[in-house]
mmCIF file of C-alpha atoms and ligand atoms in Angstrom:
data_model
loop_
_atom_site.group_PDB
_atom_site.id
_atom_site.type_symbol
_atom_site.label_atom_id
_atom_site.label_comp_id
_atom_site.label_asym_id
_atom_site.label_seq_id
_atom_site.Cartn_x
_atom_site.Cartn_y
_atom_site.Cartn_z
ATOM 1 C CA MET N 1 18.446 26.007 17.606
ATOM 2 C CA SER N 2 21.374 25.485 15.238
ATOM 3 C CA ASP N 3 22.875 22.223 14.038
ATOM 4 C CA SER N 4 26.125 21.260 15.637
ATOM 5 C CA GLN N 5 28.920 21.448 13.044
ATOM 6 C CA ASP N 6 30.867 18.451 14.263
ATOM 7 C CA GLY N 7 27.736 16.346 14.544
ATOM 8 C CA SER N 8 28.878 14.959 17.877
ATOM 9 C CA ALA N 9 26.466 14.095 20.608
ATOM 10 C CA GLY N 10 28.437 16.175 23.120
ATOM 11 C CA GLY N 11 28.533 15.266 26.743
ATOM 12 C CA ASN N 12 24.799 15.369 27.423
ATOM 13 C CA GLY N 13 23.908 12.086 25.732
ATOM 14 C CA PHE N 14 21.735 13.845 23.144
ATOM 15 C CA HIS N 15 21.774 12.239 19.722
ATOM 16 C CA PRO N 16 19.198 12.902 16.999
ATOM 17 C CA ALA N 17 18.868 9.229 16.013
ATOM 18 C CA ALA N 18 18.299 8.192 19.607
ATOM 19 C CA LEU N 19 15.672 10.891 19.910
ATOM 20 C CA THR N 20 13.855 9.708 16.778
ATOM 21 C CA ALA N 21 13.778 6.162 18.099
ATOM 22 C CA GLN N 22 12.208 7.323 21.335
ATOM 23 C CA VAL N 23 9.409 9.437 19.881
ATOM 24 C CA ASP N 24 6.040 7.842 20.474
ATOM 25 C CA PRO N 25 4.911 6.144 17.219
ATOM 26 C CA ALA N 26 1.368 7.448 17.748
ATOM 27 C CA LEU N 27 2.742 10.978 17.780
ATOM 28 C CA ARG N 28 4.713 10.348 14.599
ATOM 29 C CA ARG N 29 1.588 8.969 12.922
ATOM 30 C CA ARG N 30 -0.356 12.069 13.884
ATOM 31 C CA GLU N 31 2.330 14.229 12.267
ATOM 32 C CA MET N 32 2.350 11.982 9.188
ATOM 33 C CA VAL N 33 -1.421 12.283 8.820
ATOM 34 C CA GLU N 34 -1.410 16.068 9.169
ATOM 35 C CA ARG N 35 1.664 16.925 7.100
ATOM 36 C CA GLN N 36 1.784 14.227 4.446
ATOM 37 C CA LEU N 37 -1.892 13.379 3.999
ATOM 38 C CA ARG N 38 -4.387 16.039 5.085
ATOM 39 C CA ARG N 39 -2.236 18.924 3.866
ATOM 40 C CA ARG N 40 -1.835 17.246 0.450
ATOM 41 C CA GLY N 41 -5.520 16.684 -0.077
ATOM 42 C CA ILE N 42 -6.523 13.331 1.429
ATOM 43 C CA ARG N 43 -10.053 14.126 2.673
ATOM 44 C CA ASP N 44 -11.750 10.826 3.528
ATOM 45 C CA GLU N 45 -11.925 10.816 7.335
ATOM 46 C CA ARG N 46 -12.131 7.005 7.459
ATOM 47 C CA VAL N 47 -8.898 6.743 5.465
ATOM 48 C CA LEU N 48 -7.197 9.324 7.694
ATOM 49 C CA ALA N 49 -8.359 7.422 10.805
ATOM 50 C CA ALA N 50 -7.029 4.131 9.401
ATOM 51 C CA MET N 51 -3.646 5.719 8.625
ATOM 52 C CA LEU N 52 -3.592 7.097 12.176
ATOM 53 C CA SER N 53 -4.281 3.682 13.612
ATOM 54 C CA VAL N 54 -2.091 1.190 11.689
ATOM 55 C CA PRO N 55 1.411 0.854 13.259
ATOM 56 C CA ARG N 56 3.499 1.284 10.084
ATOM 57 C CA HIS N 57 6.727 0.683 12.057
ATOM 58 C CA GLU N 58 5.587 -2.918 12.692
ATOM 59 C CA PHE N 59 5.566 -3.654 8.947
ATOM 60 C CA ILE N 60 9.113 -2.737 7.979
ATOM 61 C CA PRO N 61 12.532 -4.285 8.638
ATOM 62 C CA PRO N 62 14.012 -3.167 11.983
ATOM 63 C CA GLU N 63 16.944 -1.388 10.305
ATOM 64 C CA PHE N 64 14.471 1.129 8.821
ATOM 65 C CA ALA N 65 12.304 1.480 11.920
ATOM 66 C CA ASN N 66 13.429 5.085 12.460
ATOM 67 C CA GLU N 67 12.170 5.950 8.996
ATOM 68 C CA ALA N 68 8.810 4.241 9.317
ATOM 69 C CA TYR N 69 6.825 7.495 9.207
ATOM 70 C CA SER N 70 8.981 9.417 6.758
ATOM 71 C CA ASP N 71 7.639 10.679 3.452
ATOM 72 C CA ARG N 72 9.008 7.935 1.202
ATOM 73 C CA PRO N 73 8.846 4.280 0.205
ATOM 74 C CA LEU N 74 11.129 1.875 2.142
ATOM 75 C CA PRO N 75 12.776 -1.447 1.235
ATOM 76 C CA ILE N 76 11.047 -4.621 2.476
ATOM 77 C CA GLY N 77 13.256 -7.300 0.849
ATOM 78 C CA HIS N 78 13.345 -8.995 -2.598
ATOM 79 C CA GLY N 79 13.971 -5.543 -4.119
ATOM 80 C CA GLN N 80 10.376 -4.610 -3.199
ATOM 81 C CA THR N 81 9.158 -1.549 -1.308
ATOM 82 C CA ILE N 82 6.389 -0.476 1.029
ATOM 83 C CA SER N 83 4.754 2.528 -0.654
ATOM 84 C CA GLN N 84 5.062 6.092 0.621
ATOM 85 C CA PRO N 85 2.284 6.877 3.147
ATOM 86 C CA PHE N 86 0.621 9.369 0.776
ATOM 87 C CA MET N 87 0.331 6.766 -1.996
ATOM 88 C CA VAL N 88 -1.149 4.170 0.394
ATOM 89 C CA ALA N 89 -3.762 6.717 1.500
ATOM 90 C CA ALA N 90 -4.475 7.897 -2.063
ATOM 91 C CA MET N 91 -5.057 4.314 -3.224
ATOM 92 C CA ALA N 92 -7.292 3.589 -0.246
ATOM 93 C CA GLU N 93 -9.302 6.778 -0.851
ATOM 94 C CA ALA N 94 -9.689 6.437 -4.637
ATOM 95 C CA PRO N 95 -12.425 3.757 -4.708
ATOM 96 C CA GLY N 96 -14.624 5.661 -2.186
ATOM 97 C CA LEU N 97 -15.079 2.651 0.108
ATOM 98 C CA SER N 98 -18.043 2.736 2.482
ATOM 99 C CA GLY N 99 -17.475 -0.317 4.686
ATOM 100 C CA ASP N 100 -19.344 -3.287 3.292
ATOM 101 C CA GLU N 101 -17.102 -4.120 0.336
ATOM 102 C CA ARG N 102 -14.971 -7.140 -0.476
ATOM 103 C CA VAL N 103 -11.676 -5.921 -1.856
ATOM 104 C CA LEU N 104 -8.787 -7.576 -3.686
ATOM 105 C CA GLU N 105 -5.248 -6.228 -3.378
ATOM 106 C CA ILE N 106 -2.501 -7.356 -5.760
ATOM 107 C CA GLY N 107 1.005 -7.157 -4.247
ATOM 108 C CA THR N 108 0.801 -7.851 -0.495
ATOM 109 C CA GLY N 109 4.426 -6.928 0.174
ATOM 110 C CA CYS N 110 4.688 -6.374 3.926
ATOM 111 C CA GLY N 111 0.901 -6.216 4.369
ATOM 112 C CA TYR N 112 0.656 -2.542 5.319
ATOM 113 C CA GLN N 113 -1.770 -1.454 2.582
ATOM 114 C CA ALA N 114 -3.862 -4.558 3.329
ATOM 115 C CA ALA N 115 -4.030 -3.563 7.011
ATOM 116 C CA VAL N 116 -5.184 -0.043 6.098
ATOM 117 C CA LEU N 117 -7.810 -1.453 3.705
ATOM 118 C CA SER N 118 -8.996 -3.966 6.307
ATOM 119 C CA LEU N 119 -10.203 -1.083 8.498
ATOM 120 C CA LEU N 120 -12.246 0.334 5.610
ATOM 121 C CA VAL N 121 -14.072 -2.725 4.266
ATOM 122 C CA ARG N 122 -15.664 -6.046 5.243
ATOM 123 C CA GLU N 123 -13.082 -8.392 3.736
ATOM 124 C CA VAL N 124 -9.676 -8.068 2.086
ATOM 125 C CA HIS N 125 -8.066 -10.685 -0.151
ATOM 126 C CA THR N 126 -4.466 -9.973 -1.053
ATOM 127 C CA VAL N 127 -2.198 -11.848 -3.472
ATOM 128 C CA GLU N 128 1.620 -11.924 -3.310
ATOM 129 C CA MET N 129 3.944 -13.753 -5.685
ATOM 130 C CA TYR N 130 6.804 -14.233 -3.187
ATOM 131 C CA GLU N 131 5.827 -16.943 -0.773
ATOM 132 C CA ASP N 132 8.069 -15.751 2.070
ATOM 133 C CA LEU N 133 6.663 -12.197 1.919
ATOM 134 C CA ALA N 134 3.154 -13.696 1.955
ATOM 135 C CA VAL N 135 3.921 -15.971 4.925
ATOM 136 C CA ASP N 136 5.506 -13.139 6.930
ATOM 137 C CA SER N 137 2.613 -10.784 6.149
ATOM 138 C CA ARG N 138 -0.006 -13.376 7.046
ATOM 139 C CA GLU N 139 1.677 -13.898 10.419
ATOM 140 C CA ARG N 140 2.112 -10.148 11.025
ATOM 141 C CA LEU N 141 -1.509 -9.304 10.140
ATOM 142 C CA ARG N 142 -2.762 -12.040 12.456
ATOM 143 C CA ARG N 143 -0.489 -10.925 15.312
ATOM 144 C CA LEU N 144 -1.646 -7.318 14.957
ATOM 145 C CA GLY N 145 -5.292 -8.358 14.904
ATOM 146 C CA TYR N 146 -6.301 -7.660 11.285
ATOM 147 C CA GLY N 147 -8.600 -10.656 11.165
ATOM 148 C CA ASN N 148 -10.510 -9.859 7.969
ATOM 149 C CA VAL N 149 -7.496 -10.179 5.640
ATOM 150 C CA GLN N 150 -6.673 -13.349 3.712
ATOM 151 C CA VAL N 151 -3.223 -13.582 2.144
ATOM 152 C CA HIS N 152 -2.839 -15.755 -0.969
ATOM 153 C CA VAL N 153 0.275 -16.769 -2.903
ATOM 154 C CA GLY N 154 0.182 -16.586 -6.684
ATOM 155 C CA ASP N 155 0.357 -14.498 -9.847
ATOM 156 C CA GLY N 156 -1.929 -11.600 -9.011
ATOM 157 C CA THR N 157 -2.232 -10.537 -12.666
ATOM 158 C CA LEU N 158 -4.698 -13.454 -12.817
ATOM 159 C CA GLY N 159 -6.671 -11.996 -9.892
ATOM 160 C CA TRP N 160 -8.221 -14.436 -7.418
ATOM 161 C CA PRO N 161 -11.166 -15.995 -9.294
ATOM 162 C CA ASP N 162 -12.317 -18.189 -6.386
ATOM 163 C CA GLU N 163 -13.393 -15.118 -4.417
ATOM 164 C CA ALA N 164 -14.572 -12.872 -7.283
ATOM 165 C CA PRO N 165 -16.381 -10.576 -7.899
ATOM 166 C CA PHE N 166 -14.841 -7.714 -5.908
ATOM 167 C CA GLU N 167 -16.270 -4.228 -5.425
ATOM 168 C CA ALA N 168 -12.729 -2.846 -5.621
ATOM 169 C CA ILE N 169 -9.334 -4.119 -6.771
ATOM 170 C CA ILE N 170 -6.144 -2.283 -5.836
ATOM 171 C CA VAL N 171 -2.861 -3.094 -7.560
ATOM 172 C CA THR N 172 0.259 -1.943 -5.729
ATOM 173 C CA ALA N 173 2.781 -2.676 -8.500
ATOM 174 C CA ALA N 174 3.201 -1.010 -11.910
ATOM 175 C CA ALA N 175 1.365 -2.670 -14.796
ATOM 176 C CA PRO N 176 2.064 -2.254 -18.537
ATOM 177 C CA ASP N 177 -1.709 -2.250 -19.089
ATOM 178 C CA ILE N 178 -4.941 -3.325 -17.384
ATOM 179 C CA PRO N 179 -4.754 -7.106 -16.813
ATOM 180 C CA PRO N 180 -7.982 -8.508 -18.390
ATOM 181 C CA PRO N 181 -8.637 -10.993 -15.523
ATOM 182 C CA LEU N 182 -8.772 -8.090 -13.055
ATOM 183 C CA ALA N 183 -11.367 -6.226 -15.125
ATOM 184 C CA ALA N 184 -13.327 -9.484 -15.414
ATOM 185 C CA GLN N 185 -13.321 -10.019 -11.635
ATOM 186 C CA LEU N 186 -14.729 -6.552 -10.838
ATOM 187 C CA ALA N 187 -18.343 -6.365 -9.720
ATOM 188 C CA GLU N 188 -20.690 -4.219 -11.832
ATOM 189 C CA GLY N 189 -19.842 -0.580 -11.016
ATOM 190 C CA GLY N 190 -16.677 -1.784 -9.271
ATOM 191 C CA LEU N 191 -13.426 0.159 -9.249
ATOM 192 C CA LEU N 192 -9.916 -0.899 -10.185
ATOM 193 C CA ILE N 193 -7.107 1.324 -8.917
ATOM 194 C CA LEU N 194 -3.726 0.657 -10.525
ATOM 195 C CA PRO N 195 -0.540 2.314 -11.761
ATOM 196 C CA VAL N 196 -0.156 1.916 -15.541
ATOM 197 C CA GLY N 197 2.818 3.036 -17.623
ATOM 198 C CA THR N 198 6.463 2.178 -18.151
ATOM 199 C CA PRO N 199 8.668 0.547 -15.496
ATOM 200 C CA ASP N 200 10.046 4.036 -14.748
ATOM 201 C CA GLU N 201 6.899 6.144 -14.597
ATOM 202 C CA GLN N 202 3.196 5.540 -14.310
ATOM 203 C CA ARG N 203 -0.141 7.239 -13.806
ATOM 204 C CA LEU N 204 -2.423 5.955 -11.099
ATOM 205 C CA LEU N 205 -5.675 5.071 -12.900
ATOM 206 C CA ARG N 206 -9.188 4.785 -11.523
ATOM 207 C CA VAL N 207 -11.044 2.354 -13.763
ATOM 208 C CA GLN N 208 -14.770 1.700 -13.393
ATOM 209 C CA LYS N 209 -16.662 -1.232 -14.851
ATOM 210 C CA HIS N 210 -19.962 -0.589 -16.655
ATOM 211 C CA GLY N 211 -21.161 -3.854 -18.183
ATOM 212 C CA SER N 212 -18.515 -4.796 -20.721
ATOM 213 C CA ALA N 213 -17.120 -1.232 -20.867
ATOM 214 C CA LEU N 214 -14.470 0.394 -18.694
ATOM 215 C CA SER N 215 -14.214 4.125 -17.967
ATOM 216 C CA LYS N 216 -10.790 5.421 -16.967
ATOM 217 C CA ARG N 217 -9.619 8.475 -15.082
ATOM 218 C CA ALA N 218 -5.957 9.340 -14.499
ATOM 219 C CA LEU N 219 -5.148 10.434 -10.948
ATOM 220 C CA TYR N 220 -1.536 10.893 -9.784
ATOM 221 C CA HIS N 221 1.880 10.487 -11.384
ATOM 222 C CA CYS N 222 3.664 7.727 -9.523
ATOM 223 C CA ARG N 223 6.485 5.205 -9.531
ATOM 224 C CA PHE N 224 5.878 1.655 -8.314
ATOM 225 C CA VAL N 225 7.961 -1.522 -8.514
ATOM 226 C CA PRO N 226 6.970 -3.617 -11.556
ATOM 227 C CA LEU N 227 4.013 -5.975 -11.630
ATOM 228 C CA VAL N 228 5.436 -9.163 -13.141
ATOM 229 C CA GLY N 229 3.533 -12.223 -14.296
ATOM 230 C CA GLN N 230 1.332 -13.376 -17.131
ATOM 231 C CA TYR N 231 -0.309 -9.966 -17.722
ATOM 232 C CA GLY N 232 2.545 -7.934 -16.216
ATOM 233 C CA TRP N 233 6.169 -7.372 -17.137
ATOM 234 C CA LYS N 234 8.410 -10.366 -17.826
ATOM 235 C CA PRO N 235 10.482 -11.209 -14.750
ATOM 236 C CA LYS N 236 14.148 -10.156 -15.006
ATOM 237 C CA SER N 237 16.279 -13.160 -15.907
ATOM 238 C CA GLY N 238 19.319 -14.080 -13.802
HETATM 239 N N1 SAH X 301 1.138 -3.192 -0.877
HETATM 240 C C1 SAH X 301 2.495 -3.434 -0.447
HETATM 241 C C2 SAH X 301 3.513 -2.817 -1.399
HETATM 242 C C3 SAH X 301 4.056 -3.889 -2.187
HETATM 243 S S1 SAH X 301 5.270 -3.552 -3.404
HETATM 244 C C4 SAH X 301 2.742 -3.000 0.974
HETATM 245 O O1 SAH X 301 1.873 -2.374 1.582
HETATM 246 O O2 SAH X 301 3.822 -3.302 1.473
HETATM 247 C C5 SAH X 301 4.613 -4.564 -4.694
HETATM 248 C C6 SAH X 301 4.463 -6.029 -4.379
HETATM 249 O O3 SAH X 301 3.897 -6.632 -5.528
HETATM 250 C C7 SAH X 301 5.776 -6.766 -4.108
HETATM 251 O O4 SAH X 301 5.691 -7.427 -2.886
HETATM 252 C C8 SAH X 301 5.873 -7.747 -5.278
HETATM 253 O O5 SAH X 301 6.482 -8.972 -4.896
HETATM 254 C C9 SAH X 301 4.403 -7.940 -5.636
HETATM 255 N N2 SAH X 301 4.126 -8.414 -6.989
HETATM 256 C C10 SAH X 301 4.674 -8.045 -8.163
HETATM 257 N N3 SAH X 301 4.092 -8.709 -9.186
HETATM 258 C C11 SAH X 301 3.135 -9.524 -8.630
HETATM 259 C C12 SAH X 301 2.185 -10.460 -9.151
HETATM 260 N N4 SAH X 301 2.077 -10.724 -10.463
HETATM 261 N N5 SAH X 301 1.381 -11.088 -8.283
HETATM 262 C C13 SAH X 301 1.463 -10.862 -6.954
HETATM 263 N N6 SAH X 301 2.327 -9.993 -6.393
HETATM 264 C C14 SAH X 301 3.157 -9.324 -7.237
#
């Protein structure tokens, strides 16, 4: 089948955008899981099942609904983005979660990564600095039935000491370095997954706590929005 040169819908009412909108989201998720995740090396069947189950289109602004399952990050307001599906899956897979953990996420955004994590662990705490994003995500997660997620408002570079220690901490914004409070709030043997580098380019690190020492392994190259706050980047003025 060739593309129509004039791009018109013709007389039969066929229009590619209309078609995309009509495709069953469950079908689009299946395609996403096969093409973007399994084919690129995500192996953890629990992670793949969670990505198949969470309705990503419910987490993004309606004007991007048609793009919900495409292979890229999408805007969610305040200049922030929901990560590309592959990166969400890679971050969920990296700590090797088995089901009984308590996990801290820094950077709730629209709540999508928190929803995926909630299917993999006992309890998720997630911290967002923008109150309106946190309020919307709290409401959305409740409506969609993700009952084991608690959304907090604050500077996530300070972690969430009231609920520490955590078996895993996942940071979904780019840090200049490892924020010391996050390392301190890891359980013994716990894993911290975070992008570290410059505002333009980072490596996703897997950091494990052994007593007072940390071992680090670099995973993927990546590009996240900046982590701002006391142990992050300074917020842009103006
Ligand atoms: N995990 C999110 C992606 C969020 S993008 C999702 O699934 O949608 C990164 C988020 O980190 C943004 O919402 C941004 O506001 C938030 N953020 C940046 N610095 C922060 C900080 N110090 N504390 C808490 N949240 C922060």
